[in-house]
């Protein structure tokens, strides 16, 4: 019975994995701040479909409200040789250096399925009027 328990324990330990998506395209992006949705610059996030372009701790960030959920993306292009900020056209996030498009709905995945994702921050809703944005 002990052998079965140990075997089961070993199988469970080796089958666990980290579900956090990492990106080798972005190194050292650090943000950890609270956004107050009652401030005028964040009012559009009070309704579904709202979008805000803001600066958080020196980083240019898009914050989206999708239904009752929030997503935040750094505006830095995933393309390593690009120093331009990405733009949002109301449907997708676009890197101007190579015209590559990213989905803000599906965690920043490139629409062509190739290359790095746009850098997505963790968004935790603290209350009805506060969000924590962190990397």
mmCIF file of N, CA and C in Angstrom:
data_model
loop_
_atom_site.group_PDB
_atom_site.id
_atom_site.type_symbol
_atom_site.label_atom_id
_atom_site.label_comp_id
_atom_site.label_asym_id
_atom_site.label_seq_id
_atom_site.Cartn_x
_atom_site.Cartn_y
_atom_site.Cartn_z
ATOM 1 N N UNK A 1 0.828 -1.196 0.000
ATOM 2 C CA UNK A 1 0.000 0.000 0.000
ATOM 3 C C UNK A 1 0.873 1.261 0.000
ATOM 4 N N UNK A 2 1.984 1.217 0.769
ATOM 5 C CA UNK A 2 2.867 2.381 0.812
ATOM 6 C C UNK A 2 3.464 2.666 -0.566
ATOM 7 N N UNK A 3 3.827 1.618 -1.286
ATOM 8 C CA UNK A 3 4.398 1.795 -2.613
ATOM 9 C C UNK A 3 3.396 2.460 -3.556
ATOM 10 N N UNK A 4 2.145 2.058 -3.453
ATOM 11 C CA UNK A 4 1.098 2.664 -4.273
ATOM 12 C C UNK A 4 0.949 4.145 -3.948
ATOM 13 N N UNK A 5 0.958 4.472 -2.660
ATOM 14 C CA UNK A 5 0.831 5.866 -2.227
ATOM 15 C C UNK A 5 1.992 6.703 -2.762
ATOM 16 N N UNK A 6 3.220 6.207 -2.626
ATOM 17 C CA UNK A 6 4.382 6.942 -3.105
ATOM 18 C C UNK A 6 4.363 7.110 -4.626
ATOM 19 N N UNK A 7 3.981 6.056 -5.309
ATOM 20 C CA UNK A 7 3.881 6.135 -6.763
ATOM 21 C C UNK A 7 2.841 7.178 -7.170
ATOM 22 N N UNK A 8 1.692 7.170 -6.525
ATOM 23 C CA UNK A 8 0.635 8.149 -6.791
ATOM 24 C C UNK A 8 1.131 9.566 -6.510
ATOM 25 N N UNK A 9 1.837 9.742 -5.399
ATOM 26 C CA UNK A 9 2.367 11.047 -5.016
ATOM 27 C C UNK A 9 3.364 11.565 -6.060
ATOM 28 N N UNK A 10 4.255 10.693 -6.526
ATOM 29 C CA UNK A 10 5.251 11.075 -7.518
ATOM 30 C C UNK A 10 4.581 11.450 -8.841
ATOM 31 N N UNK A 11 3.587 10.706 -9.249
ATOM 32 C CA UNK A 11 2.869 11.010 -10.493
ATOM 33 C C UNK A 11 2.179 12.361 -10.399
ATOM 34 N N UNK A 12 1.541 12.630 -9.275
ATOM 35 C CA UNK A 12 0.865 13.916 -9.082
ATOM 36 C C UNK A 12 1.869 15.059 -9.114
ATOM 37 N N UNK A 13 2.986 14.907 -8.452
ATOM 38 C CA UNK A 13 3.993 15.975 -8.407
ATOM 39 C C UNK A 13 4.544 16.311 -9.788
ATOM 40 N N UNK A 14 4.807 15.304 -10.592
ATOM 41 C CA UNK A 14 5.380 15.550 -11.911
ATOM 42 C C UNK A 14 4.354 15.956 -12.954
ATOM 43 N N UNK A 15 3.088 15.767 -12.670
ATOM 44 C CA UNK A 15 2.075 16.158 -13.643
ATOM 45 C C UNK A 15 1.601 17.582 -13.442
ATOM 46 N N UNK A 16 1.964 18.207 -12.342
ATOM 47 C CA UNK A 16 1.571 19.595 -12.089
ATOM 48 C C UNK A 16 2.442 20.518 -12.927
ATOM 49 N N UNK A 17 1.838 21.607 -13.351
ATOM 50 C CA UNK A 17 2.607 22.583 -14.116
ATOM 51 C C UNK A 17 2.088 23.966 -13.822
ATOM 52 N N UNK A 18 2.887 24.926 -14.137
ATOM 53 C CA UNK A 18 2.547 26.326 -13.963
ATOM 54 C C UNK A 18 1.688 26.756 -15.133
ATOM 55 N N UNK A 19 0.545 27.401 -14.877
ATOM 56 C CA UNK A 19 -0.348 27.837 -15.941
ATOM 57 C C UNK A 19 -0.103 29.278 -16.362
ATOM 58 N N UNK A 20 0.831 29.949 -15.738
ATOM 59 C CA UNK A 20 1.094 31.334 -16.056
ATOM 60 C C UNK A 20 1.858 31.425 -17.368
ATOM 61 N N UNK A 21 1.317 32.202 -18.298
ATOM 62 C CA UNK A 21 1.975 32.386 -19.586
ATOM 63 C C UNK A 21 3.160 33.320 -19.396
ATOM 64 N N UNK A 22 4.311 32.888 -19.857
ATOM 65 C CA UNK A 22 5.490 33.749 -19.800
ATOM 66 C C UNK A 22 5.861 34.143 -21.218
ATOM 67 N N UNK A 23 6.566 35.229 -21.329
ATOM 68 C CA UNK A 23 6.964 35.696 -22.648
ATOM 69 C C UNK A 23 8.443 36.021 -22.633
ATOM 70 N N UNK A 24 9.210 35.391 -23.516
ATOM 71 C CA UNK A 24 10.619 35.698 -23.645
ATOM 72 C C UNK A 24 10.837 36.997 -24.401
ATOM 73 N N UNK A 25 9.778 37.553 -24.959
ATOM 74 C CA UNK A 25 9.900 38.794 -25.717
ATOM 75 C C UNK A 25 9.937 40.017 -24.804
ATOM 76 N N UNK A 26 9.522 39.866 -23.568
ATOM 77 C CA UNK A 26 9.485 40.985 -22.634
ATOM 78 C C UNK A 26 10.248 40.598 -21.381
ATOM 79 N N UNK A 27 11.196 41.403 -21.027
ATOM 80 C CA UNK A 27 11.962 41.153 -19.815
ATOM 81 C C UNK A 27 11.946 42.405 -18.953
ATOM 82 N N UNK A 28 11.684 42.237 -17.682
ATOM 83 C CA UNK A 28 11.793 43.329 -16.737
ATOM 84 C C UNK A 28 10.641 44.311 -16.692
ATOM 85 N N UNK A 29 9.500 43.988 -17.263
ATOM 86 C CA UNK A 29 8.355 44.896 -17.167
ATOM 87 C C UNK A 29 7.713 44.725 -15.787
ATOM 88 N N UNK A 30 7.769 45.768 -14.985
ATOM 89 C CA UNK A 30 7.254 45.687 -13.630
ATOM 90 C C UNK A 30 6.213 46.783 -13.385
ATOM 91 N N UNK A 31 5.007 46.362 -13.080
ATOM 92 C CA UNK A 31 3.947 47.282 -12.690
ATOM 93 C C UNK A 31 3.185 46.619 -11.551
ATOM 94 N N UNK A 32 2.886 47.386 -10.534
ATOM 95 C CA UNK A 32 2.048 46.913 -9.443
ATOM 96 C C UNK A 32 1.373 48.142 -8.851
ATOM 97 N N UNK A 33 0.161 48.403 -9.297
ATOM 98 C CA UNK A 33 -0.528 49.612 -8.874
ATOM 99 C C UNK A 33 -2.032 49.384 -8.810
ATOM 100 N N UNK A 34 -2.710 50.308 -8.168
ATOM 101 C CA UNK A 34 -4.167 50.249 -8.065
ATOM 102 C C UNK A 34 -4.754 51.378 -8.893
ATOM 103 N N UNK A 35 -5.758 51.042 -9.700
ATOM 104 C CA UNK A 35 -6.463 52.008 -10.537
ATOM 105 C C UNK A 35 -7.818 52.283 -9.900
ATOM 106 N N UNK A 36 -8.107 53.553 -9.688
ATOM 107 C CA UNK A 36 -9.380 53.970 -9.099
ATOM 108 C C UNK A 36 -10.346 54.340 -10.224
ATOM 109 N N UNK A 37 -11.350 53.515 -10.431
ATOM 110 C CA UNK A 37 -12.291 53.710 -11.535
ATOM 111 C C UNK A 37 -13.202 54.918 -11.345
ATOM 112 N N UNK A 38 -13.193 55.522 -10.158
ATOM 113 C CA UNK A 38 -14.020 56.717 -9.950
ATOM 114 C C UNK A 38 -13.338 57.977 -10.484
ATOM 115 N N UNK A 39 -12.051 57.893 -10.817
ATOM 116 C CA UNK A 39 -11.354 59.055 -11.377
ATOM 117 C C UNK A 39 -11.838 59.293 -12.806
ATOM 118 N N UNK A 40 -11.925 60.544 -13.222
ATOM 119 C CA UNK A 40 -12.480 60.866 -14.545
ATOM 120 C C UNK A 40 -11.800 60.151 -15.708
ATOM 121 N N UNK A 41 -10.483 59.945 -15.644
ATOM 122 C CA UNK A 41 -9.783 59.320 -16.771
ATOM 123 C C UNK A 41 -10.111 57.839 -16.950
ATOM 124 N N UNK A 42 -10.757 57.228 -15.943
ATOM 125 C CA UNK A 42 -11.106 55.812 -16.028
ATOM 126 C C UNK A 42 -12.613 55.575 -16.131
ATOM 127 N N UNK A 43 -13.405 56.614 -16.331
ATOM 128 C CA UNK A 43 -14.865 56.499 -16.363
ATOM 129 C C UNK A 43 -15.375 55.552 -17.440
ATOM 130 N N UNK A 44 -14.687 55.468 -18.574
ATOM 131 C CA UNK A 44 -15.178 54.597 -19.651
ATOM 132 C C UNK A 44 -15.096 53.114 -19.267
ATOM 133 N N UNK A 45 -14.322 52.774 -18.245
ATOM 134 C CA UNK A 45 -14.215 51.380 -17.808
ATOM 135 C C UNK A 45 -15.381 50.953 -16.923
ATOM 136 N N UNK A 46 -16.270 51.881 -16.604
ATOM 137 C CA UNK A 46 -17.428 51.543 -15.776
ATOM 138 C C UNK A 46 -18.497 50.794 -16.568
ATOM 139 N N UNK A 47 -18.383 50.813 -17.899
ATOM 140 C CA UNK A 47 -19.351 50.094 -18.733
ATOM 141 C C UNK A 47 -18.626 49.082 -19.619
ATOM 142 N N UNK A 48 -19.324 48.016 -19.959
ATOM 143 C CA UNK A 48 -18.739 46.977 -20.817
ATOM 144 C C UNK A 48 -18.325 47.580 -22.151
ATOM 145 N N UNK A 49 -17.183 47.161 -22.650
ATOM 146 C CA UNK A 49 -16.669 47.676 -23.918
ATOM 147 C C UNK A 49 -15.791 48.896 -23.760
ATOM 148 N N UNK A 50 -15.632 49.378 -22.539
ATOM 149 C CA UNK A 50 -14.824 50.566 -22.300
ATOM 150 C C UNK A 50 -13.337 50.299 -22.474
ATOM 151 N N UNK A 51 -12.628 51.323 -22.922
ATOM 152 C CA UNK A 51 -11.186 51.237 -23.150
ATOM 153 C C UNK A 51 -10.516 52.489 -22.626
ATOM 154 N N UNK A 52 -9.354 52.310 -22.006
ATOM 155 C CA UNK A 52 -8.569 53.442 -21.523
ATOM 156 C C UNK A 52 -7.119 53.244 -21.940
ATOM 157 N N UNK A 53 -6.507 54.313 -22.401
ATOM 158 C CA UNK A 53 -5.072 54.343 -22.665
ATOM 159 C C UNK A 53 -4.469 55.215 -21.570
ATOM 160 N N UNK A 54 -3.537 54.653 -20.792
ATOM 161 C CA UNK A 54 -3.022 55.372 -19.636
ATOM 162 C C UNK A 54 -1.548 55.055 -19.421
ATOM 163 N N UNK A 55 -0.928 55.759 -18.493
ATOM 164 C CA UNK A 55 0.445 55.488 -18.085
ATOM 165 C C UNK A 55 0.408 55.040 -16.633
ATOM 166 N N UNK A 56 0.936 53.846 -16.377
ATOM 167 C CA UNK A 56 0.992 53.297 -15.023
ATOM 168 C C UNK A 56 2.448 53.015 -14.676
ATOM 169 N N UNK A 57 2.948 53.702 -13.684
ATOM 170 C CA UNK A 57 4.326 53.533 -13.231
ATOM 171 C C UNK A 57 5.316 53.587 -14.395
ATOM 172 N N UNK A 58 5.112 54.548 -15.269
ATOM 173 C CA UNK A 58 6.020 54.774 -16.389
ATOM 174 C C UNK A 58 5.780 53.902 -17.608
ATOM 175 N N UNK A 59 4.794 52.995 -17.556
ATOM 176 C CA UNK A 59 4.494 52.112 -18.678
ATOM 177 C C UNK A 59 3.217 52.575 -19.364
ATOM 178 N N UNK A 60 3.221 52.608 -20.696
ATOM 179 C CA UNK A 60 2.019 52.913 -21.467
ATOM 180 C C UNK A 60 1.173 51.652 -21.530
ATOM 181 N N UNK A 61 -0.076 51.764 -21.084
ATOM 182 C CA UNK A 61 -0.925 50.590 -20.905
ATOM 183 C C UNK A 61 -2.314 50.849 -21.474
ATOM 184 N N UNK A 62 -2.877 49.808 -22.121
ATOM 185 C CA UNK A 62 -4.290 49.796 -22.492
ATOM 186 C C UNK A 62 -5.030 48.972 -21.450
ATOM 187 N N UNK A 63 -6.171 49.468 -20.987
ATOM 188 C CA UNK A 63 -7.045 48.692 -20.109
ATOM 189 C C UNK A 63 -8.380 48.554 -20.822
ATOM 190 N N UNK A 64 -8.869 47.331 -20.906
ATOM 191 C CA UNK A 64 -10.124 47.022 -21.588
ATOM 192 C C UNK A 64 -11.102 46.408 -20.598
ATOM 193 N N UNK A 65 -12.372 46.766 -20.762
ATOM 194 C CA UNK A 65 -13.419 46.074 -20.021
ATOM 195 C C UNK A 65 -14.188 45.221 -21.025
ATOM 196 N N UNK A 66 -14.178 43.907 -20.779
ATOM 197 C CA UNK A 66 -14.867 42.955 -21.643
ATOM 198 C C UNK A 66 -15.929 42.292 -20.778
ATOM 199 N N UNK A 67 -17.175 42.725 -20.934
ATOM 200 C CA UNK A 67 -18.240 42.242 -20.050
ATOM 201 C C UNK A 67 -17.967 42.703 -18.631
ATOM 202 N N UNK A 68 -17.846 41.765 -17.706
ATOM 203 C CA UNK A 68 -17.521 42.099 -16.314
ATOM 204 C C UNK A 68 -16.047 41.880 -16.005
ATOM 205 N N UNK A 69 -15.249 41.572 -17.018
ATOM 206 C CA UNK A 69 -13.823 41.303 -16.825
ATOM 207 C C UNK A 69 -12.986 42.442 -17.377
ATOM 208 N N UNK A 70 -11.765 42.541 -16.862
ATOM 209 C CA UNK A 70 -10.836 43.572 -17.305
ATOM 210 C C UNK A 70 -9.561 42.910 -17.804
ATOM 211 N N UNK A 71 -8.947 43.517 -18.820
ATOM 212 C CA UNK A 71 -7.652 43.071 -19.331
ATOM 213 C C UNK A 71 -6.793 44.318 -19.520
ATOM 214 N N UNK A 72 -5.509 44.160 -19.285
ATOM 215 C CA UNK A 72 -4.570 45.266 -19.460
ATOM 216 C C UNK A 72 -3.359 44.768 -20.234
ATOM 217 N N UNK A 73 -2.923 45.563 -21.213
ATOM 218 C CA UNK A 73 -1.788 45.211 -22.063
ATOM 219 C C UNK A 73 -0.807 46.367 -22.112
ATOM 220 N N UNK A 74 0.475 46.018 -22.082
ATOM 221 C CA UNK A 74 1.510 47.012 -22.301
ATOM 222 C C UNK A 74 1.471 47.403 -23.770
ATOM 223 N N UNK A 75 1.757 48.661 -24.063
ATOM 224 C CA UNK A 75 1.718 49.127 -25.446
ATOM 225 C C UNK A 75 3.021 48.879 -26.191
ATOM 226 N N UNK A 76 4.028 48.327 -25.528
ATOM 227 C CA UNK A 76 5.281 48.027 -26.205
ATOM 228 C C UNK A 76 5.061 46.901 -27.198
ATOM 229 N N UNK A 77 5.543 47.089 -28.417
ATOM 230 C CA UNK A 77 5.426 46.048 -29.445
ATOM 231 C C UNK A 77 6.255 44.832 -29.053
ATOM 232 N N UNK A 78 5.736 43.641 -29.297
ATOM 233 C CA UNK A 78 6.526 42.439 -29.057
ATOM 234 C C UNK A 78 7.717 42.296 -30.002
ATOM 235 N N UNK A 79 7.665 42.961 -31.149
ATOM 236 C CA UNK A 79 8.772 42.924 -32.112
ATOM 237 C C UNK A 79 10.008 43.538 -31.451
ATOM 238 N N UNK A 80 11.093 42.782 -31.400
ATOM 239 C CA UNK A 80 12.300 43.214 -30.677
ATOM 240 C C UNK A 80 12.946 44.477 -31.257
ATOM 241 N N UNK A 81 12.829 44.695 -32.534
ATOM 242 C CA UNK A 81 13.479 45.843 -33.163
ATOM 243 C C UNK A 81 12.547 47.042 -33.312
ATOM 244 N N UNK A 82 11.473 47.076 -32.538
ATOM 245 C CA UNK A 82 10.488 48.144 -32.666
ATOM 246 C C UNK A 82 10.431 48.960 -31.377
ATOM 247 N N UNK A 83 10.597 50.260 -31.507
ATOM 248 C CA UNK A 83 10.515 51.152 -30.351
ATOM 249 C C UNK A 83 9.220 51.946 -30.327
ATOM 250 N N UNK A 84 8.317 51.664 -31.261
ATOM 251 C CA UNK A 84 7.043 52.379 -31.326
ATOM 252 C C UNK A 84 6.019 51.725 -30.413
ATOM 253 N N UNK A 85 5.046 52.527 -29.986
ATOM 254 C CA UNK A 85 3.954 51.995 -29.176
ATOM 255 C C UNK A 85 2.866 51.429 -30.071
ATOM 256 N N UNK A 86 2.235 50.365 -29.595
ATOM 257 C CA UNK A 86 1.121 49.797 -30.343
ATOM 258 C C UNK A 86 -0.077 50.730 -30.279
ATOM 259 N N UNK A 87 -0.955 50.592 -31.250
ATOM 260 C CA UNK A 87 -2.172 51.391 -31.316
ATOM 261 C C UNK A 87 -3.377 50.463 -31.216
ATOM 262 N N UNK A 88 -4.530 51.044 -30.921
ATOM 263 C CA UNK A 88 -5.772 50.275 -30.844
ATOM 264 C C UNK A 88 -6.765 50.910 -31.799
ATOM 265 N N UNK A 89 -7.333 50.098 -32.699
ATOM 266 C CA UNK A 89 -8.254 50.636 -33.700
ATOM 267 C C UNK A 89 -9.720 50.331 -33.377
ATOM 268 N N UNK A 90 -9.997 49.889 -32.149
ATOM 269 C CA UNK A 90 -11.361 49.557 -31.763
ATOM 270 C C UNK A 90 -11.677 48.082 -31.904
ATOM 271 N N UNK A 91 -10.805 47.348 -32.615
ATOM 272 C CA UNK A 91 -11.025 45.926 -32.841
ATOM 273 C C UNK A 91 -9.806 45.101 -32.423
ATOM 274 N N UNK A 92 -8.617 45.623 -32.718
ATOM 275 C CA UNK A 92 -7.394 44.889 -32.420
ATOM 276 C C UNK A 92 -6.282 45.862 -32.049
ATOM 277 N N UNK A 93 -5.246 45.300 -31.409
ATOM 278 C CA UNK A 93 -4.056 46.071 -31.059
ATOM 279 C C UNK A 93 -3.054 45.846 -32.198
ATOM 280 N N UNK A 94 -2.406 46.918 -32.663
ATOM 281 C CA UNK A 94 -1.552 46.828 -33.846
ATOM 282 C C UNK A 94 -0.158 47.380 -33.545
ATOM 283 N N UNK A 95 0.863 46.621 -33.927
ATOM 284 C CA UNK A 95 2.241 47.087 -33.850
ATOM 285 C C UNK A 95 2.549 47.826 -35.155
ATOM 286 N N UNK A 96 2.887 49.112 -35.104
ATOM 287 C CA UNK A 96 3.097 49.874 -36.338
ATOM 288 C C UNK A 96 4.372 49.499 -37.100
ATOM 289 N N UNK A 97 5.311 48.820 -36.450
ATOM 290 C CA UNK A 97 6.562 48.471 -37.130
ATOM 291 C C UNK A 97 6.372 47.397 -38.195
ATOM 292 N N UNK A 98 5.486 46.444 -37.930
ATOM 293 C CA UNK A 98 5.291 45.362 -38.895
ATOM 294 C C UNK A 98 3.812 45.126 -39.218
ATOM 295 N N UNK A 99 2.938 46.005 -38.730
ATOM 296 C CA UNK A 99 1.488 45.901 -38.932
ATOM 297 C C UNK A 99 0.898 44.605 -38.390
ATOM 298 N N UNK A 100 1.592 43.980 -37.462
ATOM 299 C CA UNK A 100 1.095 42.751 -36.851
ATOM 300 C C UNK A 100 -0.044 43.108 -35.896
ATOM 301 N N UNK A 101 -1.092 42.283 -35.915
ATOM 302 C CA UNK A 101 -2.294 42.554 -35.125
ATOM 303 C C UNK A 101 -2.428 41.537 -34.004
ATOM 304 N N UNK A 102 -2.925 42.017 -32.845
ATOM 305 C CA UNK A 102 -3.072 41.192 -31.647
ATOM 306 C C UNK A 102 -4.494 41.312 -31.119
ATOM 307 N N UNK A 103 -4.978 40.240 -30.550
ATOM 308 C CA UNK A 103 -6.328 40.214 -30.003
ATOM 309 C C UNK A 103 -6.307 40.584 -28.524
ATOM 310 N N UNK A 104 -7.046 41.615 -28.165
ATOM 311 C CA UNK A 104 -7.155 41.967 -26.750
ATOM 312 C C UNK A 104 -8.170 41.070 -26.047
ATOM 313 N N UNK A 105 -8.979 40.365 -26.806
ATOM 314 C CA UNK A 105 -9.983 39.458 -26.228
ATOM 315 C C UNK A 105 -9.347 38.126 -25.834
ATOM 316 N N UNK A 106 -8.440 37.607 -26.654
ATOM 317 C CA UNK A 106 -7.820 36.313 -26.353
ATOM 318 C C UNK A 106 -6.379 36.491 -25.885
ATOM 319 N N UNK A 107 -6.208 37.121 -24.793
ATOM 320 C CA UNK A 107 -4.944 37.335 -24.066
ATOM 321 C C UNK A 107 -3.756 37.802 -24.904
ATOM 322 N N UNK A 108 -4.003 38.664 -25.864
ATOM 323 C CA UNK A 108 -2.928 39.283 -26.634
ATOM 324 C C UNK A 108 -2.305 38.404 -27.689
ATOM 325 N N UNK A 109 -2.990 37.345 -28.086
ATOM 326 C CA UNK A 109 -2.442 36.435 -29.097
ATOM 327 C C UNK A 109 -2.338 37.140 -30.439
ATOM 328 N N UNK A 110 -1.247 36.871 -31.183
ATOM 329 C CA UNK A 110 -1.153 37.444 -32.527
ATOM 330 C C UNK A 110 -2.226 36.813 -33.420
ATOM 331 N N UNK A 111 -2.895 37.625 -34.211
ATOM 332 C CA UNK A 111 -3.985 37.119 -35.044
ATOM 333 C C UNK A 111 -3.506 36.140 -36.110
ATOM 334 N N UNK A 112 -2.254 36.240 -36.507
ATOM 335 C CA UNK A 112 -1.741 35.280 -37.485
ATOM 336 C C UNK A 112 -1.204 34.014 -36.810
ATOM 337 N N UNK A 113 -1.241 33.978 -35.473
ATOM 338 C CA UNK A 113 -0.824 32.794 -34.733
ATOM 339 C C UNK A 113 0.675 32.601 -34.614
ATOM 340 N N UNK A 114 1.461 33.548 -35.076
ATOM 341 C CA UNK A 114 2.913 33.407 -35.047
ATOM 342 C C UNK A 114 3.549 34.476 -34.183
ATOM 343 N N UNK A 115 4.588 34.097 -33.442
ATOM 344 C CA UNK A 115 5.345 35.051 -32.651
ATOM 345 C C UNK A 115 4.809 35.222 -31.246
ATOM 346 N N UNK A 116 5.324 36.249 -30.608
ATOM 347 C CA UNK A 116 4.996 36.518 -29.209
ATOM 348 C C UNK A 116 3.622 37.162 -29.063
ATOM 349 N N UNK A 117 3.039 36.976 -27.903
ATOM 350 C CA UNK A 117 1.800 37.668 -27.535
ATOM 351 C C UNK A 117 2.139 39.101 -27.114
ATOM 352 N N UNK A 118 1.157 39.967 -27.172
ATOM 353 C CA UNK A 118 1.296 41.278 -26.547
ATOM 354 C C UNK A 118 1.400 41.031 -25.041
ATOM 355 N N UNK A 119 2.155 41.863 -24.330
ATOM 356 C CA UNK A 119 2.355 41.633 -22.898
ATOM 357 C C UNK A 119 1.086 41.986 -22.120
ATOM 358 N N UNK A 120 0.520 40.979 -21.454
ATOM 359 C CA UNK A 120 -0.719 41.170 -20.696
ATOM 360 C C UNK A 120 -0.401 41.206 -19.212
ATOM 361 N N UNK A 121 -0.909 42.237 -18.538
ATOM 362 C CA UNK A 121 -0.768 42.355 -17.093
ATOM 363 C C UNK A 121 -1.880 41.576 -16.399
ATOM 364 N N UNK A 122 -1.646 41.217 -15.150
ATOM 365 C CA UNK A 122 -2.686 40.618 -14.336
ATOM 366 C C UNK A 122 -3.596 41.735 -13.849
ATOM 367 N N UNK A 123 -4.900 41.526 -13.948
ATOM 368 C CA UNK A 123 -5.865 42.510 -13.453
ATOM 369 C C UNK A 123 -6.741 41.817 -12.413
ATOM 370 N N UNK A 124 -6.743 42.366 -11.204
ATOM 371 C CA UNK A 124 -7.559 41.831 -10.119
ATOM 372 C C UNK A 124 -8.532 42.909 -9.687
ATOM 373 N N UNK A 125 -9.805 42.594 -9.698
ATOM 374 C CA UNK A 125 -10.801 43.560 -9.256
ATOM 375 C C UNK A 125 -10.863 43.507 -7.733
ATOM 376 N N UNK A 126 -10.492 44.606 -7.095
ATOM 377 C CA UNK A 126 -10.462 44.686 -5.642
ATOM 378 C C UNK A 126 -11.842 45.014 -5.112
ATOM 379 N N UNK A 127 -12.516 45.927 -5.782
ATOM 380 C CA UNK A 127 -13.882 46.339 -5.412
ATOM 381 C C UNK A 127 -14.569 46.798 -6.695
ATOM 382 N N UNK A 128 -15.771 47.308 -6.584
ATOM 383 C CA UNK A 128 -16.472 47.819 -7.761
ATOM 384 C C UNK A 128 -15.765 49.020 -8.375
ATOM 385 N N UNK A 129 -14.914 49.673 -7.591
ATOM 386 C CA UNK A 129 -14.274 50.885 -8.088
ATOM 387 C C UNK A 129 -12.758 50.827 -8.119
ATOM 388 N N UNK A 130 -12.152 49.650 -7.854
ATOM 389 C CA UNK A 130 -10.703 49.570 -7.859
ATOM 390 C C UNK A 130 -10.212 48.286 -8.533
ATOM 391 N N UNK A 131 -9.132 48.464 -9.315
ATOM 392 C CA UNK A 131 -8.458 47.348 -9.966
ATOM 393 C C UNK A 131 -7.000 47.352 -9.567
ATOM 394 N N UNK A 132 -6.426 46.178 -9.350
ATOM 395 C CA UNK A 132 -4.982 46.067 -9.181
ATOM 396 C C UNK A 132 -4.420 45.573 -10.510
ATOM 397 N N UNK A 133 -3.457 46.329 -11.046
ATOM 398 C CA UNK A 133 -2.767 45.966 -12.283
ATOM 399 C C UNK A 133 -1.338 45.582 -11.881
ATOM 400 N N UNK A 134 -0.929 44.365 -12.240
ATOM 401 C CA UNK A 134 0.409 43.927 -11.855
ATOM 402 C C UNK A 134 1.003 43.015 -12.917
ATOM 403 N N UNK A 135 2.324 42.902 -12.864
ATOM 404 C CA UNK A 135 3.000 42.025 -13.824
ATOM 405 C C UNK A 135 3.513 40.792 -13.123
#
